[in-house]
Structure formats: C-alpha cells, structure tokens
PDB file of C-alpha atoms in Angstrom:
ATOM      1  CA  UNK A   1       0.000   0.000   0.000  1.00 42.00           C
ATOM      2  CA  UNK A   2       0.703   3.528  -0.091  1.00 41.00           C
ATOM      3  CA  UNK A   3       3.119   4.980   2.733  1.00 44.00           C
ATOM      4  CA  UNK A   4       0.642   7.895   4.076  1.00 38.00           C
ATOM      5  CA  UNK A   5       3.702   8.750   5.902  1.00 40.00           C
ATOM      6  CA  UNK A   6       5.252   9.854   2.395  1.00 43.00           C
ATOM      7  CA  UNK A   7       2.421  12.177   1.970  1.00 40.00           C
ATOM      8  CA  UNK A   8       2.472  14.084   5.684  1.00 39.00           C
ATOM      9  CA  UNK A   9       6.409  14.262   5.562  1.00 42.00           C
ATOM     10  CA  UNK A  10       7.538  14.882   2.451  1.00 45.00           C
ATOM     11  CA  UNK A  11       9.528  18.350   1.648  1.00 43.00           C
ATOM     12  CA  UNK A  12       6.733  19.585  -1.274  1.00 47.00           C
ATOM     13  CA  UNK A  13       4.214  19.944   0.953  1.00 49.00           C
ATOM     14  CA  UNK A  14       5.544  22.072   3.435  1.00 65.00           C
ATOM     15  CA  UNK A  15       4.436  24.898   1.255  1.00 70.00           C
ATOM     16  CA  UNK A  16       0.757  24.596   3.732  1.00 70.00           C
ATOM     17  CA  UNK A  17       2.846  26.366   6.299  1.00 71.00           C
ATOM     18  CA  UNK A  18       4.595  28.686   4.537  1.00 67.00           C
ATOM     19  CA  UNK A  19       1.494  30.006   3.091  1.00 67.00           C
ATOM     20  CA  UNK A  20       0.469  30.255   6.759  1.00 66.00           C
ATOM     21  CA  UNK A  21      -2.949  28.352   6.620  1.00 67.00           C
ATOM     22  CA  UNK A  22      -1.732  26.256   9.343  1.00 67.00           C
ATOM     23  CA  UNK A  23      -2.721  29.268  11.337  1.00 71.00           C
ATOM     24  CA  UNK A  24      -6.780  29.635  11.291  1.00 75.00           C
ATOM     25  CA  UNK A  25      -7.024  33.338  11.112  1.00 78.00           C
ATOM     26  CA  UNK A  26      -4.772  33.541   7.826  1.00 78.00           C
ATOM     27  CA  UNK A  27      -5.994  30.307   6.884  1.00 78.00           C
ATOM     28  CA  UNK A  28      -9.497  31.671   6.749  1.00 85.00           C
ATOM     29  CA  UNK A  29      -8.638  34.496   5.040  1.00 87.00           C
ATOM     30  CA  UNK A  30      -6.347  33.245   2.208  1.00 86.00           C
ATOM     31  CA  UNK A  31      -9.446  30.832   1.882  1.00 89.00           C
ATOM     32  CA  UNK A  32     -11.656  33.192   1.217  1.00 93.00           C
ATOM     33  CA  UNK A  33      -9.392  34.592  -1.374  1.00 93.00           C
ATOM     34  CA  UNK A  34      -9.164  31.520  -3.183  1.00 94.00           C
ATOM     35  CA  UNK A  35     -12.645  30.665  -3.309  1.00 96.00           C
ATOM     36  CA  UNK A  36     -13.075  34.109  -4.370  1.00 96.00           C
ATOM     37  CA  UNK A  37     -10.804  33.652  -6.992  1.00 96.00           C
ATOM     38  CA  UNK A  38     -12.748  30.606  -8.509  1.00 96.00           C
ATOM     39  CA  UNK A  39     -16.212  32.755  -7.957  1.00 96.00           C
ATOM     40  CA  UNK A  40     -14.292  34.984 -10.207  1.00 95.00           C
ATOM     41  CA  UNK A  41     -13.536  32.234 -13.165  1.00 96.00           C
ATOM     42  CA  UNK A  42     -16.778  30.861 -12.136  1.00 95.00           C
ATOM     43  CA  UNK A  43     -18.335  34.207 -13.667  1.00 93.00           C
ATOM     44  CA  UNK A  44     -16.017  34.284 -16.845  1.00 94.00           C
ATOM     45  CA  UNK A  45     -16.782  30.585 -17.793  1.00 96.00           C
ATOM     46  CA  UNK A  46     -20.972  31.588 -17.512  1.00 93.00           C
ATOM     47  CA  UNK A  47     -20.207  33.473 -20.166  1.00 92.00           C
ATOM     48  CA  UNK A  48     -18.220  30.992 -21.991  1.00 94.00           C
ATOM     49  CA  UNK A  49     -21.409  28.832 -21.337  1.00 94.00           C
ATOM     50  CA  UNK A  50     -23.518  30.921 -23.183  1.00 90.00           C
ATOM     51  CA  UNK A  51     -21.697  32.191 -25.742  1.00 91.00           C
ATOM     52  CA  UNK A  52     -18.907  29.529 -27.281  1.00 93.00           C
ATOM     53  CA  UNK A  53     -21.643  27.319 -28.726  1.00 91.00           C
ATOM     54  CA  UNK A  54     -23.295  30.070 -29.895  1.00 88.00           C
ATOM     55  CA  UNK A  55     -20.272  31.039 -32.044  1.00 87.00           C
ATOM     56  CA  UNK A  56     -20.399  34.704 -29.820  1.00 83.00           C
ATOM     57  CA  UNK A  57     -17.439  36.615 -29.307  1.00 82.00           C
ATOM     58  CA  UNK A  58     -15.892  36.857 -25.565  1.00 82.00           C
ATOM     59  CA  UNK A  59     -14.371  39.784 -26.277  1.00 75.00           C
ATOM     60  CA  UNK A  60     -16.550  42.225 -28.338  1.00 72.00           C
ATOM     61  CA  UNK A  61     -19.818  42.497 -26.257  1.00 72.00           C
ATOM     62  CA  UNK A  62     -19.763  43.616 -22.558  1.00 75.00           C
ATOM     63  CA  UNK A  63     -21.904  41.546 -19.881  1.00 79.00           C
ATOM     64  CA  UNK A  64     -25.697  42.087 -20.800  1.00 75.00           C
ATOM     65  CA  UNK A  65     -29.033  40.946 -20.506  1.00 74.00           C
ATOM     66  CA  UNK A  66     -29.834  38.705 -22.543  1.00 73.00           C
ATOM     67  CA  UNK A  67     -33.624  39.514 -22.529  1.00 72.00           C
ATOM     68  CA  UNK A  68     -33.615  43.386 -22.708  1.00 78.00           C
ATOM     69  CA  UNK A  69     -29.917  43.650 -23.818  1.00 72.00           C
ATOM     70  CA  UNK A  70     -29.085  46.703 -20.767  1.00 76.00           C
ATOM     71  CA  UNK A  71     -25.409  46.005 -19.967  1.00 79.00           C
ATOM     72  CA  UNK A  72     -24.974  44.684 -16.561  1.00 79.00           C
ATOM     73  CA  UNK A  73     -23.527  46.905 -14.254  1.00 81.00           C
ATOM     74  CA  UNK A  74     -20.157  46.524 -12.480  1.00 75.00           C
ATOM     75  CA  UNK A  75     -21.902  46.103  -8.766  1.00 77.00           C
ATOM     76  CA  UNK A  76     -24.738  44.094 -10.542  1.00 75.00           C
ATOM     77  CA  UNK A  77     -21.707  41.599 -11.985  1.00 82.00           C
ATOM     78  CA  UNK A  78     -19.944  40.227  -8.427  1.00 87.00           C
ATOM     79  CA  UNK A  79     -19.942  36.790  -8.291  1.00 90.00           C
ATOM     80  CA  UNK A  80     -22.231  34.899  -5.772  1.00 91.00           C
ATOM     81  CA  UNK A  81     -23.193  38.339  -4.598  1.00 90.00           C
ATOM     82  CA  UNK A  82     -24.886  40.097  -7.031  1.00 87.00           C
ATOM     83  CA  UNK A  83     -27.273  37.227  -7.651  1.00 86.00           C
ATOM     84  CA  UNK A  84     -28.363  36.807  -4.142  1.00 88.00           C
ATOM     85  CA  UNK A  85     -28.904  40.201  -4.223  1.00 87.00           C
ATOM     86  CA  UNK A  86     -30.432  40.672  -7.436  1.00 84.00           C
ATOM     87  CA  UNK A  87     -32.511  37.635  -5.930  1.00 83.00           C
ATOM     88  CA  UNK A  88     -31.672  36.445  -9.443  1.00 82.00           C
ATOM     89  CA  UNK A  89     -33.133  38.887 -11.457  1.00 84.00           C
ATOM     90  CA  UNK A  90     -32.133  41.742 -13.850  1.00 80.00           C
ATOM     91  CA  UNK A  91     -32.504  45.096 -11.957  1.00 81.00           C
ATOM     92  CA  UNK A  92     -33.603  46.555 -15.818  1.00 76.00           C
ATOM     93  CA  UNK A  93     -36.554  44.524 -16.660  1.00 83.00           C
ATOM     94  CA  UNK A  94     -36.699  41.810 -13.752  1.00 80.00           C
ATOM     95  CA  UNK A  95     -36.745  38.728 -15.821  1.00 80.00           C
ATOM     96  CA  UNK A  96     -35.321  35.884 -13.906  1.00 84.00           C
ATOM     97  CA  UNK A  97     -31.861  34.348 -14.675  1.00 83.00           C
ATOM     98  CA  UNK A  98     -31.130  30.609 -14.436  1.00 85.00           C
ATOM     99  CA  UNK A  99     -29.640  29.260 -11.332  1.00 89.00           C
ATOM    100  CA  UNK A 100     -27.037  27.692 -13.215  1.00 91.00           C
ATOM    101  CA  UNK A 101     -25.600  31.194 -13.115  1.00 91.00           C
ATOM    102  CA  UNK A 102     -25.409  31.085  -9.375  1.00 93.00           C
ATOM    103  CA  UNK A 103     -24.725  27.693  -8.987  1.00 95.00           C
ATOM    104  CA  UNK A 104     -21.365  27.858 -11.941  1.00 96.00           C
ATOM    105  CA  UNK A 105     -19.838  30.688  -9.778  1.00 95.00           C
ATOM    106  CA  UNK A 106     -20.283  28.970  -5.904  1.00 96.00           C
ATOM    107  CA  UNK A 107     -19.544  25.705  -7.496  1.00 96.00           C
ATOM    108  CA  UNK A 108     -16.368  26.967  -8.873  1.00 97.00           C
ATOM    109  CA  UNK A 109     -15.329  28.766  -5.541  1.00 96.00           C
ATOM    110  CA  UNK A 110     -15.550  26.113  -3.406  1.00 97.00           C
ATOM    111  CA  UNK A 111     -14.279  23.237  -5.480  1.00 97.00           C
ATOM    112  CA  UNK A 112     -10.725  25.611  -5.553  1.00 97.00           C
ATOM    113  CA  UNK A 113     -10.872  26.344  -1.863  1.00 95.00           C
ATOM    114  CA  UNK A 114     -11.418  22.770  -1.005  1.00 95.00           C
ATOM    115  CA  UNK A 115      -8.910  21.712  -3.259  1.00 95.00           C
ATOM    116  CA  UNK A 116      -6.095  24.313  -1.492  1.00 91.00           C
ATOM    117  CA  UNK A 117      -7.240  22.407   1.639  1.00 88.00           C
ATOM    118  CA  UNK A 118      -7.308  18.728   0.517  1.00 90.00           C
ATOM    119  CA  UNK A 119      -3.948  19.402  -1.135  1.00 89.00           C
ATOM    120  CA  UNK A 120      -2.638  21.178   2.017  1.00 84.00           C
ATOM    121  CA  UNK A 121      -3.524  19.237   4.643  1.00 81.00           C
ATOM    122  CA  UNK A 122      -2.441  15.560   2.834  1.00 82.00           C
ATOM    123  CA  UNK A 123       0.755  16.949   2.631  1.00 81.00           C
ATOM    124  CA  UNK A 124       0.765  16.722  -1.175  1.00 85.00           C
ATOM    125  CA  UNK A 125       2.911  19.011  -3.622  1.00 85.00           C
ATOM    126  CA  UNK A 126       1.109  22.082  -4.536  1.00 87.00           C
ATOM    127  CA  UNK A 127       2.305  21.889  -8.504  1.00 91.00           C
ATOM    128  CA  UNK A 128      -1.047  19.243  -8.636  1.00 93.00           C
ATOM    129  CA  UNK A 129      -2.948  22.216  -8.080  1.00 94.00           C
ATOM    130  CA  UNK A 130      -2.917  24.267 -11.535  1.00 95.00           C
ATOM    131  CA  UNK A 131      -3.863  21.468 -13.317  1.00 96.00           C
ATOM    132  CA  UNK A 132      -7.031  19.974 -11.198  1.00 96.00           C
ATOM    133  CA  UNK A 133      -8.061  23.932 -10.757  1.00 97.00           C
ATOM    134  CA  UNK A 134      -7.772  23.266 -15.039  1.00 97.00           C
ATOM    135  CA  UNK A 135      -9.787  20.403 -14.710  1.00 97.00           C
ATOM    136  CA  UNK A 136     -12.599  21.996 -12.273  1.00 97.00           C
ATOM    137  CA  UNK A 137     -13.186  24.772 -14.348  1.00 97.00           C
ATOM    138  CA  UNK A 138     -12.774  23.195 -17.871  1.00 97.00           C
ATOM    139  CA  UNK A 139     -15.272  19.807 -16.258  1.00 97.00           C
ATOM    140  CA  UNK A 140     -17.500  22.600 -15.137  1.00 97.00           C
ATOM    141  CA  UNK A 141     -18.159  24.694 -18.203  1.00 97.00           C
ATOM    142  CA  UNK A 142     -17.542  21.474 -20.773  1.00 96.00           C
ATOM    143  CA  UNK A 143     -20.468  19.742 -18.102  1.00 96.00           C
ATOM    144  CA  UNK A 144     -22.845  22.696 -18.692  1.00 95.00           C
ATOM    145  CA  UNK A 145     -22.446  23.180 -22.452  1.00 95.00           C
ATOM    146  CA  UNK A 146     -23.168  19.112 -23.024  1.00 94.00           C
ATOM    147  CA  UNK A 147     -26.306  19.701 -20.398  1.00 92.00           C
ATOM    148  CA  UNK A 148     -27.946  22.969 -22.356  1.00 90.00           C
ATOM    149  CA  UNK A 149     -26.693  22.495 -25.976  1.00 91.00           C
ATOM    150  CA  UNK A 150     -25.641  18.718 -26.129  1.00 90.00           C
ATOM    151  CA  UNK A 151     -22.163  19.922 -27.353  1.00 92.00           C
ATOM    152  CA  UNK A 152     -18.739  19.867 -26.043  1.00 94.00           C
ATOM    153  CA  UNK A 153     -17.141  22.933 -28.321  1.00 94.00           C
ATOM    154  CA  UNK A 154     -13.829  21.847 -29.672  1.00 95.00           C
ATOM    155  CA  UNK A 155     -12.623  25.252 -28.387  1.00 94.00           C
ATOM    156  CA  UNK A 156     -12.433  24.270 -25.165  1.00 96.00           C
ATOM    157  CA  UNK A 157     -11.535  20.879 -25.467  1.00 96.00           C
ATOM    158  CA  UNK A 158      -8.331  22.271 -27.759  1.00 97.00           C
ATOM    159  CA  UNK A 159      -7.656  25.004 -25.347  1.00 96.00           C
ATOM    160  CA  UNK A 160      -7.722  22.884 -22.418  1.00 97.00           C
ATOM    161  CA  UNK A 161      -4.992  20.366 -24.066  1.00 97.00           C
ATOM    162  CA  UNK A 162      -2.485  22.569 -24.895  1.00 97.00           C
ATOM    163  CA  UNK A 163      -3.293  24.090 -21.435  1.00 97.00           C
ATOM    164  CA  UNK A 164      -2.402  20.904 -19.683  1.00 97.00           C
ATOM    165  CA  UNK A 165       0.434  20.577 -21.657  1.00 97.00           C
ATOM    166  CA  UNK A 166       1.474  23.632 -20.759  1.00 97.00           C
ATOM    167  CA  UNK A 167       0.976  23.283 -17.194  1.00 96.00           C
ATOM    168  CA  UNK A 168       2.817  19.721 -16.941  1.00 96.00           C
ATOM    169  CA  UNK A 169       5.956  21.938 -19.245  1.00 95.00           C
ATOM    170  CA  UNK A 170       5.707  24.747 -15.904  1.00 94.00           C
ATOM    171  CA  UNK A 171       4.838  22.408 -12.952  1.00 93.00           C
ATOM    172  CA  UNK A 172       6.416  18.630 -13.895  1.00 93.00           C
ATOM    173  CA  UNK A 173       6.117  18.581  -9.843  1.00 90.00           C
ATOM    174  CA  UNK A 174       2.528  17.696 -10.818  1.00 91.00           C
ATOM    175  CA  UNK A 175       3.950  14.146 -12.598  1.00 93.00           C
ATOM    176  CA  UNK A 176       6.667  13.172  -9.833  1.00 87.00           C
ATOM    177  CA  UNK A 177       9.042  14.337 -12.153  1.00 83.00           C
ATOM    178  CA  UNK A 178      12.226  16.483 -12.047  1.00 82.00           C
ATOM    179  CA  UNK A 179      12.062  16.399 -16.036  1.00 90.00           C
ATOM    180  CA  UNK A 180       9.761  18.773 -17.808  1.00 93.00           C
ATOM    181  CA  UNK A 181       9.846  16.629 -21.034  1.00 95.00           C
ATOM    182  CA  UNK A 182       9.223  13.601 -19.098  1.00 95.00           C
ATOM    183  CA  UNK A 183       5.850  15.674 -17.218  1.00 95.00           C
ATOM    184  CA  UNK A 184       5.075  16.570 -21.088  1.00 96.00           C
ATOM    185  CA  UNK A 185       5.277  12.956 -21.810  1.00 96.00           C
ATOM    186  CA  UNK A 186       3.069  11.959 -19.242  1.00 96.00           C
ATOM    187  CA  UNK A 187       0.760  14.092 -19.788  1.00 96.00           C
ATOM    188  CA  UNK A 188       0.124  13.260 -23.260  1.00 96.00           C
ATOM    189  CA  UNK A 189      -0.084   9.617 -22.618  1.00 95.00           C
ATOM    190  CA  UNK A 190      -2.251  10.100 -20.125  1.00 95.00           C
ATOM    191  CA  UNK A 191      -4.808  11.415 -22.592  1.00 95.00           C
ATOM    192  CA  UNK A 192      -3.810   9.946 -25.838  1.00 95.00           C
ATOM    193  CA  UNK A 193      -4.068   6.303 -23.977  1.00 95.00           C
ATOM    194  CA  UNK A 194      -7.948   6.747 -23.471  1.00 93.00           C
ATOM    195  CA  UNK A 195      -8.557   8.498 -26.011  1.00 93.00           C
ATOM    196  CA  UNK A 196      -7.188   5.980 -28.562  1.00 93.00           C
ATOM    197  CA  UNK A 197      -9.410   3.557 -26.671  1.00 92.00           C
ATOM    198  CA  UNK A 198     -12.605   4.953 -26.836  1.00 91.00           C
ATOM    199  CA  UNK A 199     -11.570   5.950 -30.544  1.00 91.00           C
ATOM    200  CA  UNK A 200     -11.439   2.587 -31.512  1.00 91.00           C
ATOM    201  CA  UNK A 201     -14.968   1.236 -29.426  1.00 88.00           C
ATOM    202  CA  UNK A 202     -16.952   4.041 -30.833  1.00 86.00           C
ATOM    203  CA  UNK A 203     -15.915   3.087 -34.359  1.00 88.00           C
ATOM    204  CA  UNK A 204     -16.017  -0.464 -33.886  1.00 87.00           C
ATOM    205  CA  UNK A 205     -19.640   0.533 -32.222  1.00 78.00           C
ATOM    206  CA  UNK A 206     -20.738   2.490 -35.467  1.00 77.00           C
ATOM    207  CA  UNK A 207     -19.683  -0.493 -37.605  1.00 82.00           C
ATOM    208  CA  UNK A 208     -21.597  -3.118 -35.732  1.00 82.00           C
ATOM    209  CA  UNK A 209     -24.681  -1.064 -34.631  1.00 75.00           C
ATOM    210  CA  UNK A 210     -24.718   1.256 -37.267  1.00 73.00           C
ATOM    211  CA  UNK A 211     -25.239   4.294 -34.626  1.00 73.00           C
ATOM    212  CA  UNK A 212     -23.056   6.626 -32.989  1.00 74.00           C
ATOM    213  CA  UNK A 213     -22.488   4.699 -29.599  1.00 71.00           C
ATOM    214  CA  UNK A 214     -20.363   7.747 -28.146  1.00 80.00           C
ATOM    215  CA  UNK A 215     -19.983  11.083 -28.982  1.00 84.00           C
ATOM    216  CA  UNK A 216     -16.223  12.361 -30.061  1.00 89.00           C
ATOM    217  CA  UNK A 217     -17.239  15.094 -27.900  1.00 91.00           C
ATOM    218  CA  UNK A 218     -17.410  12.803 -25.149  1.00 92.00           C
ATOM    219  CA  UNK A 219     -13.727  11.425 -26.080  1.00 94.00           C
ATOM    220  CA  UNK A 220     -12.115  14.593 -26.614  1.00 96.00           C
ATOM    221  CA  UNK A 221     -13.212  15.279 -22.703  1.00 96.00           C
ATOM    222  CA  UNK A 222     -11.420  12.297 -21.859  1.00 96.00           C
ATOM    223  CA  UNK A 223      -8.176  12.847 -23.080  1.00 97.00           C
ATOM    224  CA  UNK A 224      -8.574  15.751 -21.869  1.00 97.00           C
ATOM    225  CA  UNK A 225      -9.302  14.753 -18.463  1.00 97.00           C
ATOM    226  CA  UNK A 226      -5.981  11.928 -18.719  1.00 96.00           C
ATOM    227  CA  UNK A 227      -3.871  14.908 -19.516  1.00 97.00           C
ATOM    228  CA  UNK A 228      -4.331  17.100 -16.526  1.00 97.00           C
ATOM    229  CA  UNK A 229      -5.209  14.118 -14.192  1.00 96.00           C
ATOM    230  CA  UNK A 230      -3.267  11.535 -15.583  1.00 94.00           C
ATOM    231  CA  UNK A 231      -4.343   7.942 -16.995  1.00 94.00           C
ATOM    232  CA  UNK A 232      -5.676   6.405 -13.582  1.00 92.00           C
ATOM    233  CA  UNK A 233      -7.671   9.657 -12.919  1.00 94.00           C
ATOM    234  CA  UNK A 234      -9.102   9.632 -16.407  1.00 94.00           C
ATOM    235  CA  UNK A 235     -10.020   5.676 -15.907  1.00 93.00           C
ATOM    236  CA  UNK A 236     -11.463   6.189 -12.510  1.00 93.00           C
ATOM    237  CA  UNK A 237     -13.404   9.132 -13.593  1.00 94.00           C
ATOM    238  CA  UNK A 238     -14.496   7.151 -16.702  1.00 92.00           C
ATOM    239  CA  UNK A 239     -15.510   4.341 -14.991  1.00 91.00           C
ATOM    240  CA  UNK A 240     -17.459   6.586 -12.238  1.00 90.00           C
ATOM    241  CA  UNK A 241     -19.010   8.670 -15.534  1.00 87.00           C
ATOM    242  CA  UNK A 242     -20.423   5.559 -16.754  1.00 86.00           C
ATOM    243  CA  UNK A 243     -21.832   3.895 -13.103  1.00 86.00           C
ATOM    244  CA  UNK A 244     -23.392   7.298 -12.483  1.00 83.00           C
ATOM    245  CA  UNK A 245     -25.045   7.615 -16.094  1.00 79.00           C
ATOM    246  CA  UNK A 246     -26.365   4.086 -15.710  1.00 78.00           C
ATOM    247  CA  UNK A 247     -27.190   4.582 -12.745  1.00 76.00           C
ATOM    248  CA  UNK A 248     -29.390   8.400 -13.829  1.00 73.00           C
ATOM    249  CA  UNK A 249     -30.546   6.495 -16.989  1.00 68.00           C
ATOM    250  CA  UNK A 250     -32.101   3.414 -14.720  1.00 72.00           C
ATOM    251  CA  UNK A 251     -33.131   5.351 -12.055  1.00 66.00           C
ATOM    252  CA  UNK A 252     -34.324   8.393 -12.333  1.00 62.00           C
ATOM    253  CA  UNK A 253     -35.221   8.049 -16.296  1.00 57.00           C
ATOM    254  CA  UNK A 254     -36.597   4.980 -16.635  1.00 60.00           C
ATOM    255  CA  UNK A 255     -34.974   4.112 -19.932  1.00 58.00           C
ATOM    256  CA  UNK A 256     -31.675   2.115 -19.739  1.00 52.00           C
ATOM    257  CA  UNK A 257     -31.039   3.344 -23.191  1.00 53.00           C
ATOM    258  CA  UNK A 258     -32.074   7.263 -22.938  1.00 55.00           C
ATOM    259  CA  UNK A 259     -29.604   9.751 -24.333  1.00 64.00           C
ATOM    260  CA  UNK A 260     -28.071  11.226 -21.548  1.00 75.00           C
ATOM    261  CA  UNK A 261     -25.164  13.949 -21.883  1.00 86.00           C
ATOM    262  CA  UNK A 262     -22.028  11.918 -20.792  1.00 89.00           C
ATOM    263  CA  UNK A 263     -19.750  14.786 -19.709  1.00 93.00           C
ATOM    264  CA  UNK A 264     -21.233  15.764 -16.631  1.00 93.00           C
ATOM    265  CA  UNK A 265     -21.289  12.141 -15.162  1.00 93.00           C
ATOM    266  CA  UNK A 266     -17.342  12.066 -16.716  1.00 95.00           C
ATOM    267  CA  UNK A 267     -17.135  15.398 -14.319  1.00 96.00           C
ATOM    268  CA  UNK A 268     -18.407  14.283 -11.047  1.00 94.00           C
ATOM    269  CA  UNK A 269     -15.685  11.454 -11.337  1.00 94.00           C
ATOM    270  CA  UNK A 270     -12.731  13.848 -11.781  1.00 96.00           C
ATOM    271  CA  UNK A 271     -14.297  15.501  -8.617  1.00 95.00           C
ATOM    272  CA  UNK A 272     -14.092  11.797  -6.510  1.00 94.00           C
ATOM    273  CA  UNK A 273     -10.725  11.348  -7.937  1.00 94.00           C
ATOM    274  CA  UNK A 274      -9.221  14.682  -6.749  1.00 94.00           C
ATOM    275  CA  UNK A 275     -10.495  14.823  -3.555  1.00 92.00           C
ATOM    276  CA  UNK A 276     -10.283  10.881  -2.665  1.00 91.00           C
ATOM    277  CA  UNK A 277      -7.275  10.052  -4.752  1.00 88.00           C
ATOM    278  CA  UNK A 278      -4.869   8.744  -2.153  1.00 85.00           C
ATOM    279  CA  UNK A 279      -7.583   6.365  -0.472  1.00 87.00           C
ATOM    280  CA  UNK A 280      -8.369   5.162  -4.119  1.00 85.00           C
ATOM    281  CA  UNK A 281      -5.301   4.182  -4.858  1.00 83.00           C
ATOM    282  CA  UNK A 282      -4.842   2.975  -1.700  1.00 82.00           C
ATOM    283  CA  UNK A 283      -8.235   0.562  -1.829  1.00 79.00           C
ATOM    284  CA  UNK A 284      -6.626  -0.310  -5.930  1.00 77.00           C
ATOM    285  CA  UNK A 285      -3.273  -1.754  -4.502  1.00 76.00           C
ATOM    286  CA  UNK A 286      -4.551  -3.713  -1.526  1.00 78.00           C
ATOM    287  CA  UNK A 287      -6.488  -5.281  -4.291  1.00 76.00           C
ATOM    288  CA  UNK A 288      -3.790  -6.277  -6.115  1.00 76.00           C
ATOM    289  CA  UNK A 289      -1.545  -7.491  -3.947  1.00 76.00           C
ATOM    290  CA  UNK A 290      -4.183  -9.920  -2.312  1.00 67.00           C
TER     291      UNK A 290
END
C-alpha cells in the first residue's frame, strides 16, 4: 500500500505552512481569497457557457441581458453576490436568470478552496494544483455546455490540451518528475491512452450497430481529463461517468437506453478522484496485492 507517511512528511508539501494556513485566522482568510478567486472564473466561464456554442465573441460584447440587452452593471456583476442580491433577477426589466448562473460561480469557488485544503492538509505538492483547478473549471463549463446544448465545443476541449500541456511543461512537480519533457510525456499519454481507446470502441460501435455509440465530444473530454489528471484519474473518472449515467438512466429516467449527456457524469468522477485520490489508490493496490 501507499506509505501515508510519504504524503504528511515529504519536503513539497511544506508549502501549507509557509502560506500560513496552518494558522486559522490567515488560513481563513487566504481561503476566502481563493474561493473568491474561482467565484471569479466561475463568472467568466458563464459566459463561456452561453456564448462559445453560440459562435459569440468573448471579447466584443460587454456583460448584458440577454432579454432586454441593458449592460450589466459593475456592482450588478460580483460573483455569488450580485445574484443573491439581485434575488436572481435583472434590476432593468426583472426577468429571472437561471440558477445555473449562481450555482457555476459557488460551485467553482468552493471546489478551488477545497482543493487548497485537501492538497494542504495531505501533505501533497502544490504543482497538482494548476492542473485539477484546469480540470474543475474546464469539467464545469464542458459539463454545462453538453447539459444545455448537447455539445462539447472543440474550443475548449483544444484550449484545455495545450493548457495541460502547458501546465505539466511549468509544474512537472505535478507528474513526480524532475524532467519537464518527461511531465510533457506523461501528460500526453495520459490522454492519448484513453482516447485511442474509446476511438477505436466508438468506431467499432458504429460499424456493428450502425449508430453513434459515443460522442467524439465525449472522447475529446477524456483525453482531456488523462492529460491534466493523468491515466488512472481519467479511468477512474471514466468508470465513475459511466456507473453514475447508468445509474441516472435506470433510475431516475426509466430508460436504460435514454440519451443522456455523458460529460457531466465524466465530471463528477474527476471531482471523486481529486479529492479521494490517495484512499483510491490505496483501496486499488490492496487489491492487487491480495
């Protein structure tokens, strides 16, 4: 099994203390700022929600209403806040917006601050935290686009690749690695080995049921998740993605073979696997070795 005494004692982590969130006062309030900070993305990527599979600019149009197109205000834009004091509505013409809104931004915020913790207090090195903040916020927004539009826009899937690969290049930390071409290598593996696996069972699924089976959508997410997670957080979250989706389709739907948008169940199992990796891994060797 895994020596948990590696994790509490190792040099890397010691970064907790530095930061000084051993302390609960600073802790608390360097907290704050980090879920504050993913509020903050949170807000930006409700925008990317609504606009990338549109085809909409980012860049050219200013925050508005989407009903009676009055920009949104500065003070009317502040994540978590404005909409619980909006009580959701526009302040213009008072048509409601979506919870999704609300729930994007607080969803965002705490996932990061949690993470910070988790990280922190196991000890583990903090270069594993740009690239699972990466995957929260590109597993949110991809999640949400497959839920409203049943798409997962290339652009982010693309953007969030060479992101990872970027991110193993800066931090190879992340990969256990002292070698930043070695992190780049692992990184791409970890998402080209899925990938290329699902690749071939969706085609080999068109040619024998003569339907798509799995949307490349669907795949692209998963390579994506294998390169900022790495290939046993991409399988795990695969494998939870599909027990979940069965589970929704049985369940709650009624119809074992109802479309369902895959990405958000692929989501909820990068969640499990960043928060409860150690244990995981943990439970997958005791298995083995009995």
């Amino acid at each position: 099994m895994l020596n948990w005494d590696m994790w509490y004692h190792q040099s890397a982590g010691y970064w907790f203390n530095s930061w000084g969130l051993s302390y609960p006062w600073v802790g608390a309030v360097v907290i704050f700022w980090i879920f504050a900070f993913g509020a903050c993305i949170g807000s930006f990527l409700n925008v990317c929600i609504w606009r990338i599979p549109r085809g909409e600019s980012l860049s050219k149009a200013s925050s508005h209403c989407t009903v009676c197109g009055n920009p949104i205000r500065w003070y009317d834009n502040i994540p978590v806040i404005s909409y619980l004091v909006l009580r959701g509505k526009c302040r213009s013409c008072r048509t409601p917006y979506s919870a999704s809104y609300f729930m994007v931004e607080l969803c965002c915020g705490v996932l990061v601050a949690l993470l910070v913790l988790k990280t922190g207090l196991l000890r583990q090195d903090a270069a594993v935290i740009p690239g699972r903040m990466l995957m929260i916020f590109f597993g949110v927004t991809c999640a949400m686009t497959d839920l409203r539009f049943r798409v997962v826009p290339d652009k982010l899937t693309y953007t969030g690749m060479v992101l990872a690969l970027l991110t193993a290049w800066i931090f190879p930390g992340a990969w256990s690695s002292g070698s930043r071409w070695e992190a780049l290598w692992f990184s791409f593996a970890g998402g080209a080995l899925p990938g290329g696996v699902l690749a071939i069972f969706a085609l080999t699924g068109k040619l024998i049921c003569r339907k798509n089976i799995m949307g490349w959508g669907d795949i692209k997410f998963t390579v994506l998740c294998g390169m900022l997670l790495g290939l046993p957080g991409a399988v795990f979250a695969l494998f939870c993605g599909s027990f979940f989706g069965t589970y929704w389709g049985i369940a709650i739907t009624r119809k074992l073979d109802a479309a369902l948008p895959f990405v958000p169940f692929i989501t909820l199992g990068t969640w499990f696997w960043m928060f409860f990796d150690i244990p995981i891994l943990n439970f997958a060797v005791s298995l083995m070795m009995k």
